[in-house]
Amino acid sequence: MTTSSLSRAFNSDIAWSFRTSWSARISSLILVLLFAAALLAPVLATQNPYDISQLFLLDSELPPSWIDGGDPRYLLGTDQQARDVYSSILYGLRLSLIVGFASVALAAALGVSLGLLGGFVGGVVDGAIMRVADILLSFPAILVALLVNGIARGVLPPERHADAAIWVMILAIGLTNWVQYARTVRGSTMVERHKEYVQAARINGVSGAGIMIHHILPNVLGPVLVIATINLGMAVLTEATLSFLGVGMPATQPSLGTLIRIGNEYLFSGIWWVVIFPSVVLVVLVLAVNVLGDWLRDALNPKLR
Amino acid sequence: MLGFLIRRIIQSIFVMLAVALIAFMMFRFMGDPVNSLVAENATVEERDAVRERLGLDQPLWVQYGRFVARAATGDFGLSWRNARPVSTLLAERFPATAELVLVAAGLSLLLGIPLGILTALRPHSFSTQTLQFFSLIGISLPTFVTGILLILVFSVWLGWLPSFGRGTVVDIGWWSTGFLTLSGLKALVLPSVMLCLFQLTLIMRLVRAEMMEVLRTDYIKFARARGLTNRSIHFRHALKNTLIPVITIFGLQLGGLIAFAIVTETVFQWPGMGALFIQAVSFGDVPVMAAYLVLVSLIFVVINTTVDLLYAVLDPRLRVDGARAAH
């Protein structure tokens, strides 16, 4: 990036809106911190909670370090297997974010391609894609994700469930969320395909696929970013819900949702910290993503101002 | 009106056929049913005989037709996990889910509409600000976190309410109800609060927005000019028009309630259909998954169609437009 384009980016409307919006700045600061924590989990964690040789059963069920009986080595306390809650959260956050980003990428890729195809080709293809989208949309996302999950589990042999869990989750959530991208992209593609630059490309003998990919695609990608941001919050939440229900990430590879499920089993022994801290991280993460998504939607859409 | 009705019903039938197709594909392609019926060392001829007896050698569309015909009579075969008829399993679980969802839906309307009106009529009062703040939290908290917090506070710390099960239930025919005993009612409190919270905030916000919109319109100004009391303006004139969109959203959200009952039932170990479905998903129990899918879709389709029709009945403007379009 050259200096001029840097300064242009810095002086743009979006940057101005960002500098003046408290909520956008705070939520993106929180997100940067959470992303960094997830990325640096092996460095920041005080133990590897899934390496059994590092767990000492004598240290199980310790409360957070600032409460009587807490141990300074375990900032947020330990669970029944003596796993450090703080370290588990870092690793769990990492998995939650990986599944979240990957499923958003899958949904966006699928939705953009289908929307582009439907909007450009029209006719039967378009009709078929949109009918499927309508049906999908009339069901709550969580139900569709559960169904894809169930089918994947039925197809895979049981001994492979744990290894494949992360892929199954990405697939289940990705296949659930593509509709919004497809509808938006289809709408703008139908507008773009009648414009002069597309006709010019046709006259120049560019193939249909070439026009779609090189000419129309760059012009319909704008809203996709907004949808993707809002979608990330949804995806993280869906992953957490599925894992909480016990059909997501396994206990050997826990995401935030799995941690909350495990903690929930100990709730009645009064060990609240195992369930509360991962929940807080999850809520803060989703809230920050949603606030940022709302801001982005308003900032990119001047009509709303 | 009649044309609209017929169009809606045909559309619904197509959705149900599509859902049945998915359910059928699950049966057909997830595991070979023949393997579970013949001996390990069966010959190819024996296998073919079984296949022929089950009709699995016929074209797919014939099999699909038979599947739809059987599904229409509620026959989904035996659960792979505990070898009981799926329809019996679902019938046992249905009352628990139905009562939970109905109570949650009722709560969300009974609380959501008055709170929405209150916040619309007094936009700047302290109570409105507080409610708006809590509704933001209500929308942002994942449902299962809300449930865990409710259990932690009201069951573990205060010990007021049970955290799992339905309490004592009374059987009326095949329907088991928790409405008639104190323990049954107490057991309903936390799950229904958890389930209704999201919808409650949604309805409150919707009623608030609609009410504020309606209060700005000319006919309300005219009503004021006629010297009607505030009470009459707000509740006899404004509220009626406010409630029409509420019906739509409420209908759509009823489906959401049924889906999210899965989460509530897991948190509170509520013996409903959702808990059954989760077990089926984790064991890959196709007949139960397929039957749940078809049943829930049927409920959704019926709700959506009813809402559309109700809408046309309640809003005279739509009827006039429809009549004009027909000419």
XYZ file of C-alpha atoms in Angstrom:
632
model
C 0.000 0.000 0.000
C 1.374 3.362 -0.933
C 1.313 6.418 1.338
C -1.440 8.100 -0.610
C -3.788 5.130 -0.437
C -2.965 4.817 3.272
C -3.923 8.406 3.920
C -6.987 7.985 1.745
C -8.060 4.989 3.828
C -7.386 6.982 6.980
C -9.506 9.916 5.836
C -12.375 7.856 4.442
C -15.946 7.970 5.721
C -15.599 4.591 7.336
C -12.481 5.585 9.249
C -14.164 8.769 10.378
C -17.240 6.894 11.526
C -14.961 4.444 13.355
C -13.019 7.209 15.118
C -16.204 8.841 16.339
C -18.025 5.687 17.424
C -17.250 4.627 20.980
C -19.031 1.308 20.699
C -17.155 0.373 17.515
C -13.784 1.210 19.058
C -14.418 -0.612 22.317
C -15.819 -3.709 20.643
C -12.979 -3.909 18.136
C -10.453 -3.479 20.950
C -12.111 -6.377 22.807
C -12.105 -8.463 19.638
C -8.428 -7.774 18.940
C -7.615 -8.831 22.513
C -9.697 -11.996 22.233
C -8.225 -12.901 18.821
C -4.722 -12.347 20.176
C -5.495 -14.469 23.241
C -6.785 -17.263 21.015
C -3.816 -17.037 18.674
C -1.263 -17.004 21.491
C -3.085 -19.601 23.613
C -0.063 -21.944 23.892
C 2.102 -19.026 25.087
C -0.407 -17.388 27.424
C -1.740 -20.573 28.995
C -0.103 -21.655 32.252
C -0.614 -25.331 31.452
C -1.703 -27.437 28.522
C -5.010 -28.624 29.980
C -5.157 -31.643 27.678
C -1.714 -32.976 28.542
C -2.556 -35.345 31.398
C 1.008 -35.281 32.709
C 0.556 -31.615 33.609
C -2.568 -32.176 35.704
C -2.297 -32.763 39.460
C -5.463 -34.258 40.892
C -4.673 -32.732 44.305
C -5.324 -29.337 42.725
C -8.834 -30.176 41.497
C -11.849 -27.966 42.237
C -9.764 -25.026 43.446
C -11.695 -21.725 43.436
C -10.389 -18.615 41.634
C -7.143 -17.308 43.134
C -8.686 -14.241 44.838
C -11.109 -16.364 46.884
C -10.165 -18.185 50.096
C -8.595 -21.522 49.238
C -7.584 -20.333 45.772
C -4.122 -20.988 44.406
C -2.152 -18.199 42.667
C -1.046 -20.709 40.005
C -4.672 -21.100 38.913
C -6.046 -17.628 38.253
C -9.637 -18.663 37.556
C -9.616 -21.898 39.570
C -9.634 -25.504 38.384
C -12.270 -28.062 37.424
C -12.771 -31.615 38.710
C -9.937 -32.970 36.573
C -7.637 -30.248 37.956
C -7.567 -28.488 34.594
C -6.794 -24.799 34.855
C -9.968 -22.938 33.865
C -8.001 -19.976 32.471
C -5.923 -22.181 30.163
C -8.972 -24.224 29.085
C -10.755 -21.021 28.142
C -7.828 -19.874 25.974
C -7.765 -23.171 24.080
C -11.562 -23.277 23.934
C -11.746 -19.743 22.574
C -9.299 -20.764 19.880
C -11.479 -23.674 18.764
C -14.664 -21.594 18.908
C -13.083 -18.938 16.694
C -11.650 -21.468 14.236
C -15.062 -23.089 13.791
C -16.706 -19.657 13.617
C -14.410 -18.242 10.935
C -14.268 -21.425 8.876
C -18.039 -21.858 8.843
C -18.546 -18.200 7.903
C -16.042 -18.663 5.062
C -17.871 -21.778 3.886
C -21.285 -20.109 4.090
C -20.022 -16.993 2.287
C -18.316 -18.993 -0.475
C -21.374 -21.164 -1.005
C -23.868 -18.299 -0.753
C -21.929 -15.946 -3.022
C -21.430 -18.621 -5.699
C -25.057 -19.739 -5.657
C -26.360 -16.175 -5.560
C -24.098 -15.140 -8.427
C -25.095 -18.173 -10.461
C -28.802 -17.744 -9.766
C -28.810 -14.015 -10.436
C -26.753 -14.297 -13.623
C -28.274 -17.394 -15.212
C -31.840 -16.926 -13.964
C -34.582 -19.303 -15.053
C -34.866 -22.806 -13.643
C -31.461 -22.735 -11.898
C -32.348 -19.534 -10.095
C -35.785 -20.832 -9.189
C -34.391 -24.052 -7.758
C -31.736 -22.272 -5.669
C -34.200 -19.773 -4.297
C -36.828 -22.403 -3.432
C -34.218 -24.325 -1.432
C -33.253 -21.049 0.226
C -36.892 -20.302 1.099
C -37.388 -23.699 2.682
C -34.139 -23.429 4.645
C -35.087 -19.985 5.854
C -38.445 -21.132 7.173
C -36.636 -23.370 9.684
C -34.720 -22.060 12.680
C -30.964 -22.183 12.034
C -30.266 -24.322 15.068
C -32.591 -27.053 13.798
C -30.958 -27.184 10.363
C -27.498 -27.291 11.938
C -28.585 -30.115 14.245
C -29.956 -32.043 11.305
C -26.788 -31.741 9.203
C -24.855 -32.716 12.305
C -27.071 -35.763 12.874
C -26.750 -36.895 9.262
C -22.952 -36.539 9.399
C -22.891 -38.581 12.589
C -25.062 -41.244 11.057
C -22.820 -41.514 7.994
C -19.501 -41.560 9.885
C -18.506 -44.596 11.962
C -18.745 -43.811 15.728
C -14.988 -44.129 16.364
C -14.330 -41.244 13.971
C -16.814 -38.839 15.586
C -14.277 -37.126 17.861
C -11.690 -36.514 15.111
C -14.228 -35.371 12.586
C -16.160 -33.188 15.044
C -14.531 -29.924 13.984
C -15.241 -30.581 10.277
C -18.786 -31.683 11.007
C -19.380 -28.477 12.949
C -17.972 -26.270 10.187
C -20.101 -28.091 7.631
C -23.266 -27.984 9.735
C -23.027 -24.274 10.528
C -21.761 -23.307 7.065
C -24.581 -25.133 5.286
C -27.118 -23.423 7.529
C -26.068 -19.829 6.986
C -25.483 -19.409 3.241
C -29.006 -18.234 2.401
C -28.530 -14.614 3.404
C -25.419 -14.237 1.226
C -27.145 -15.893 -1.715
C -30.196 -13.626 -1.505
C -28.162 -10.434 -1.253
C -25.682 -11.347 -3.994
C -28.463 -12.573 -6.272
C -30.272 -9.279 -5.891
C -27.272 -7.145 -6.778
C -26.204 -9.511 -9.584
C -29.591 -9.105 -11.254
C -29.056 -5.343 -11.205
C -25.437 -5.496 -12.380
C -25.924 -7.892 -15.289
C -27.899 -5.320 -17.255
C -25.280 -2.603 -16.882
C -23.174 -1.368 -19.767
C -19.845 -2.760 -18.600
C -21.330 -6.260 -18.653
C -22.652 -5.722 -22.173
C -19.243 -4.403 -23.177
C -17.609 -7.525 -21.785
C -20.078 -9.681 -23.696
C -19.295 -7.876 -26.929
C -15.612 -8.452 -26.272
C -16.382 -12.171 -26.207
C -15.808 -12.806 -22.529
C -17.446 -16.079 -21.466
C -20.357 -16.193 -19.029
C -18.165 -17.584 -16.255
C -15.551 -14.904 -16.983
C -18.124 -12.131 -16.721
C -19.480 -13.534 -13.470
C -16.091 -13.929 -11.814
C -14.062 -11.022 -13.167
C -16.708 -8.371 -13.785
C -19.796 -8.864 -11.626
C -18.291 -10.520 -8.547
C -16.113 -7.557 -7.473
C -19.154 -5.276 -7.697
C -21.481 -7.363 -5.549
C -19.082 -8.171 -2.697
C -19.722 -4.998 -0.660
C -22.591 -6.150 1.554
C -21.002 -9.593 1.986
C -18.546 -8.203 4.534
C -21.371 -6.875 6.705
C -23.304 -10.118 6.531
C -20.131 -12.046 7.333
C -19.448 -9.964 10.437
C -22.962 -10.367 11.794
C -22.819 -14.010 10.794
C -19.646 -14.615 12.779
C -21.507 -13.860 16.015
C -24.295 -16.230 14.981
C -21.836 -18.939 13.980
C -19.926 -18.761 17.269
C -23.223 -18.902 19.134
C -24.546 -21.844 17.105
C -21.287 -23.719 17.654
C -21.506 -23.036 21.394
C -25.123 -24.181 21.502
C -24.412 -27.415 19.632
C -21.402 -28.127 21.833
C -23.472 -27.338 24.895
C -26.095 -29.828 23.720
C -23.362 -32.458 23.570
C -23.411 -32.910 19.793
C -20.589 -30.476 18.996
C -16.934 -30.463 20.000
C -16.062 -33.464 22.220
C -14.737 -33.158 25.790
C -11.254 -34.113 24.584
C -11.202 -31.038 22.328
C -13.466 -28.574 24.100
C -14.686 -25.288 22.660
C -16.285 -22.649 24.890
C -19.670 -24.375 24.557
C -18.198 -27.722 25.613
C -16.565 -26.067 28.631
C -19.923 -24.607 29.646
C -21.547 -28.028 29.291
C -18.845 -29.667 31.442
C -19.116 -26.873 34.007
C -22.890 -27.203 34.040
C -22.543 -30.806 35.273
C -20.717 -29.570 38.377
C -23.068 -26.691 39.062
C -24.742 -28.420 41.972
C -21.512 -28.934 43.861
C -21.358 -25.139 44.056
C -18.361 -24.987 41.686
C -19.673 -21.998 39.790
C -16.377 -20.788 38.316
C -16.016 -23.664 35.854
C -19.249 -22.643 34.123
C -19.337 -18.870 34.696
C -15.965 -17.829 33.242
C -16.326 -19.547 29.853
C -19.881 -18.169 29.661
C -18.631 -14.641 30.302
C -15.990 -14.972 27.578
C -18.582 -16.327 25.145
C -21.055 -13.539 25.896
C -18.392 -10.826 25.590
C -17.147 -12.292 22.313
C -20.609 -12.520 20.753
C -21.645 -9.119 22.046
C -18.499 -7.464 20.657
C -18.963 -9.087 17.247
C -22.625 -8.040 17.145
C -21.918 -4.446 18.142
C -19.182 -4.214 15.519
C -21.468 -5.775 12.919
C -24.242 -3.279 13.686
C -21.819 -0.401 13.419
C -20.414 -1.699 10.124
C -23.906 -2.048 8.678
C -24.778 1.520 9.581
C -21.415 2.924 8.465
C -21.509 1.247 5.042
C -25.104 2.209 4.430
C -25.289 6.011 4.271
C -29.042 5.862 3.677
C -29.573 4.833 7.284
C -27.804 7.857 8.727
C -59.212 -14.708 -0.710
C -59.990 -18.222 -1.905
C -57.214 -18.066 -4.489
C -54.792 -16.924 -1.819
C -55.900 -19.763 0.448
C -55.435 -22.388 -2.253
C -52.033 -20.997 -3.264
C -50.844 -21.057 0.344
C -52.027 -24.629 0.867
C -50.378 -25.900 -2.329
C -47.135 -24.186 -1.290
C -47.351 -25.857 2.129
C -47.834 -29.263 0.558
C -44.713 -28.756 -1.532
C -42.683 -27.794 1.537
C -43.881 -30.914 3.350
C -43.027 -33.107 0.344
C -39.521 -31.591 0.275
C -39.097 -32.271 3.984
C -40.356 -35.815 3.501
C -37.821 -36.226 0.695
C -34.994 -35.252 3.052
C -36.328 -37.660 5.680
C -36.614 -40.392 3.051
C -33.047 -39.812 1.836
C -31.840 -40.114 5.412
C -33.528 -43.505 5.704
C -32.339 -44.689 2.322
C -28.714 -43.621 2.403
C -27.655 -43.679 6.034
C -26.729 -47.301 6.611
C -28.110 -50.245 4.637
C -31.250 -51.551 6.354
C -30.588 -54.990 4.877
C -27.389 -55.347 6.914
C -29.279 -55.046 10.173
C -31.828 -57.672 9.150
C -29.805 -60.568 7.731
C -27.183 -62.775 9.337
C -23.540 -61.703 8.972
C -22.740 -64.585 6.625
C -25.869 -64.302 4.460
C -25.407 -65.083 0.782
C -26.066 -62.578 -1.951
C -29.302 -64.427 -2.812
C -30.558 -64.187 0.782
C -29.780 -60.497 0.846
C -31.583 -59.967 -2.440
C -34.586 -61.856 -1.078
C -34.773 -59.550 1.935
C -34.277 -56.540 -0.294
C -37.135 -57.674 -2.491
C -39.394 -58.381 0.499
C -38.775 -54.838 1.832
C -39.387 -53.368 -1.598
C -35.879 -51.880 -1.722
C -35.377 -53.158 -5.274
C -38.111 -50.926 -6.660
C -37.410 -47.528 -8.237
C -36.597 -44.759 -5.763
C -39.706 -42.742 -6.546
C -41.947 -45.740 -5.752
C -40.166 -46.149 -2.441
C -40.525 -42.435 -1.780
C -44.258 -42.637 -2.504
C -44.635 -45.506 -0.050
C -42.607 -43.584 2.533
C -44.874 -40.556 2.200
C -47.978 -42.714 2.464
C -46.701 -44.363 5.632
C -45.478 -41.075 7.118
C -48.921 -39.576 6.543
C -50.370 -42.222 8.869
C -47.648 -41.477 11.438
C -45.689 -44.675 10.820
C -41.921 -44.100 10.952
C -40.883 -47.602 11.977
C -38.821 -48.529 15.023
C -36.184 -46.430 16.751
C -32.744 -47.877 16.004
C -31.668 -47.224 19.554
C -34.360 -48.776 21.720
C -36.419 -50.690 19.146
C -39.756 -49.085 20.051
C -42.138 -47.508 17.527
C -41.056 -43.923 16.848
C -44.647 -42.694 16.898
C -45.098 -44.018 20.464
C -41.851 -42.379 21.592
C -42.891 -39.034 20.154
C -46.438 -39.275 21.524
C -45.031 -39.863 25.019
C -42.787 -36.842 24.757
C -45.140 -34.492 22.969
C -47.204 -33.217 25.968
C -44.085 -32.122 27.863
C -42.834 -29.999 24.954
C -46.290 -28.668 24.122
C -46.932 -27.486 27.681
C -43.499 -25.884 27.918
C -43.850 -24.058 24.603
C -47.428 -22.930 25.298
C -46.554 -21.518 28.707
C -43.481 -19.757 27.313
C -45.473 -18.339 24.396
C -48.242 -17.182 26.742
C -45.769 -15.559 29.103
C -44.042 -13.708 26.294
C -47.358 -12.244 25.098
C -48.772 -11.479 28.547
C -45.605 -9.668 29.601
C -44.279 -8.456 26.267
C -47.336 -6.512 25.088
C -47.940 -4.512 28.312
C -44.222 -3.792 28.687
C -44.024 -2.676 25.067
C -46.988 -0.332 25.538
C -45.521 1.018 28.757
C -42.147 1.765 27.173
C -43.816 3.378 24.142
C -46.098 5.650 26.168
C -43.340 6.794 28.523
C -40.219 6.789 26.356
C -38.090 8.801 28.755
C -39.023 7.398 32.147
C -36.550 5.540 34.314
C -38.489 2.262 34.065
C -38.329 2.416 30.261
C -34.589 2.980 30.252
C -34.121 0.070 32.650
C -36.345 -2.213 30.581
C -34.570 -1.275 27.358
C -31.228 -2.056 28.963
C -32.411 -5.454 30.197
C -33.963 -6.283 26.847
C -30.584 -5.659 25.219
C -29.021 -8.135 27.625
C -31.901 -10.549 27.066
C -31.257 -10.525 23.316
C -27.482 -10.877 23.636
C -27.279 -13.701 26.198
C -27.130 -17.192 24.697
C -30.244 -19.049 25.873
C -28.344 -21.824 27.587
C -26.289 -19.299 29.576
C -29.556 -17.699 30.747
C -30.776 -21.138 31.807
C -27.595 -21.897 33.724
C -27.776 -18.541 35.498
C -31.413 -19.183 36.449
C -30.498 -22.588 37.878
C -27.493 -21.166 39.709
C -29.513 -18.390 41.360
C -32.946 -19.951 41.968
C -32.030 -23.601 42.483
C -28.477 -23.749 43.789
C -28.196 -20.536 45.819
C -31.792 -19.787 46.831
C -33.187 -23.326 46.558
C -36.651 -22.043 45.608
C -37.371 -23.950 42.425
C -36.447 -27.356 41.017
C -33.809 -27.401 38.303
C -34.746 -30.568 36.423
C -37.683 -32.733 35.379
C -41.408 -32.009 35.289
C -42.331 -32.669 38.922
C -45.395 -34.852 39.465
C -47.518 -35.273 36.362
C -51.122 -36.389 36.062
C -52.189 -38.609 33.167
C -55.336 -37.614 31.325
C -55.752 -40.282 28.675
C -52.461 -40.365 26.773
C -51.668 -36.769 27.701
C -49.542 -36.268 30.815
C -49.925 -32.824 32.292
C -47.882 -30.930 34.856
C -50.514 -28.201 35.231
C -52.486 -29.942 37.955
C -49.889 -30.416 40.691
C -47.896 -27.859 42.654
C -44.593 -29.571 41.913
C -45.503 -29.718 38.230
C -46.200 -25.994 38.155
C -43.048 -25.182 40.104
C -40.989 -27.266 37.687
C -42.428 -25.269 34.777
C -41.318 -21.872 36.067
C -37.592 -21.800 35.267
C -37.736 -23.604 31.898
C -40.573 -21.460 30.609
C -38.899 -18.251 31.786
C -35.686 -19.281 30.033
C -37.528 -20.193 26.854
C -39.707 -17.075 26.734
C -37.023 -14.509 27.540
C -35.779 -13.982 24.002
C -39.253 -13.802 22.527
C -40.427 -11.582 25.344
C -37.771 -8.986 24.549
C -38.538 -9.291 20.858
C -42.275 -8.719 21.336
C -41.644 -5.881 23.750
C -39.391 -4.101 21.255
C -41.775 -4.738 18.387
C -44.852 -3.472 20.257
C -42.875 -0.422 21.363
C -41.729 0.419 17.843
C -45.182 -0.155 16.295
C -46.971 1.769 19.014
C -44.682 4.776 18.633
C -45.221 4.656 14.885
C -49.000 4.445 15.187
C -49.173 7.258 17.746
C -47.708 9.613 15.137
C -50.390 8.900 12.518
C -53.188 11.233 11.511
C -56.096 9.216 12.828
C -54.615 9.356 16.322
C -54.196 13.118 15.999
C -57.809 13.285 14.885
C -58.895 11.189 17.860
C -57.070 13.616 20.126
C -58.754 16.549 18.385
C -62.114 14.923 19.077
C -61.200 15.167 22.755
C -61.136 11.445 23.477
C -59.419 10.339 26.641
C -55.842 9.109 26.492
C -57.024 5.748 27.685
C -59.451 5.365 24.816
C -56.913 6.581 22.242
C -54.139 4.316 23.406
C -56.064 1.131 23.986
C -59.076 1.301 21.652
C -57.520 3.057 18.660
C -53.763 2.622 18.691
C -53.394 -0.854 20.156
C -55.513 -2.592 17.521
C -53.231 -1.545 14.685
C -50.156 -2.231 16.746
C -51.048 -5.859 17.270
C -51.285 -6.913 13.625
C -47.512 -7.233 13.026
C -47.205 -8.800 16.458
C -49.314 -11.726 15.262
C -46.955 -12.392 12.353
C -43.803 -12.236 14.414
C -45.402 -14.261 17.172
C -46.389 -16.972 14.716
C -42.947 -17.126 13.167
C -41.332 -17.139 16.587
C -43.524 -19.993 17.783
C -41.468 -22.186 15.471
C -38.341 -20.739 17.041
C -39.714 -21.618 20.468
C -40.177 -25.238 19.440
C -36.604 -25.345 18.099
C -35.119 -23.650 21.147
C -37.116 -25.953 23.408
C -34.380 -28.433 22.425
C -31.859 -26.322 24.338
C -34.203 -25.652 27.271
C -35.066 -29.329 27.573
C -31.381 -30.203 27.681
C -30.571 -27.610 30.346
C -33.490 -28.616 32.586
C -33.545 -32.338 31.708
C -37.124 -31.802 30.593
C -38.494 -35.068 29.154
C -39.770 -33.597 25.886
C -39.352 -34.221 22.163
C -36.322 -31.947 21.914
C -34.365 -34.038 24.405
C -35.364 -37.123 22.428
C -34.151 -35.467 19.213
C -30.781 -34.590 20.743
C -30.279 -38.198 21.809
C -31.207 -39.277 18.291
C -28.695 -36.828 16.774
C -25.855 -37.992 18.988
C -26.578 -41.670 18.246
C -27.398 -41.172 14.564
C -30.866 -42.679 15.197
C -32.412 -41.972 11.789
C -36.085 -42.951 12.346
C -36.406 -40.638 15.369
C -34.587 -37.775 13.616
C -36.717 -38.153 10.503
C -39.981 -38.337 12.417
C -39.107 -35.329 14.578
C -38.151 -33.392 11.467
C -41.423 -34.183 9.712
C -43.541 -33.490 12.798
C -41.858 -30.169 13.593
C -42.028 -29.098 9.933
C -45.711 -29.915 9.897
C -46.232 -27.733 12.973
C -44.225 -24.900 11.340
C -46.140 -25.110 8.093
C -49.495 -25.134 9.861
C -48.485 -22.140 11.998
C -47.132 -20.152 9.037
C -50.200 -20.813 6.912
C -52.550 -19.936 9.771
C -50.662 -16.709 10.429
C -50.882 -15.677 6.772
C -54.606 -16.359 6.690
C -55.235 -14.634 10.021
C -53.368 -11.654 8.718
C -55.668 -11.392 5.746
C -58.718 -11.747 7.985
C -57.536 -9.170 10.512
C -56.225 -6.491 8.193
C -59.028 -5.229 5.923
C -56.504 -3.352 3.756
C -55.047 -6.641 2.543
C -58.485 -7.944 1.594
C -59.248 -4.882 -0.500
C -55.899 -5.185 -2.299
C -56.532 -8.861 -2.947
C -59.968 -8.145 -4.403
C -58.554 -5.439 -6.638
C -55.753 -7.652 -7.866
C -58.276 -10.324 -8.769
C -60.154 -8.059 -11.143
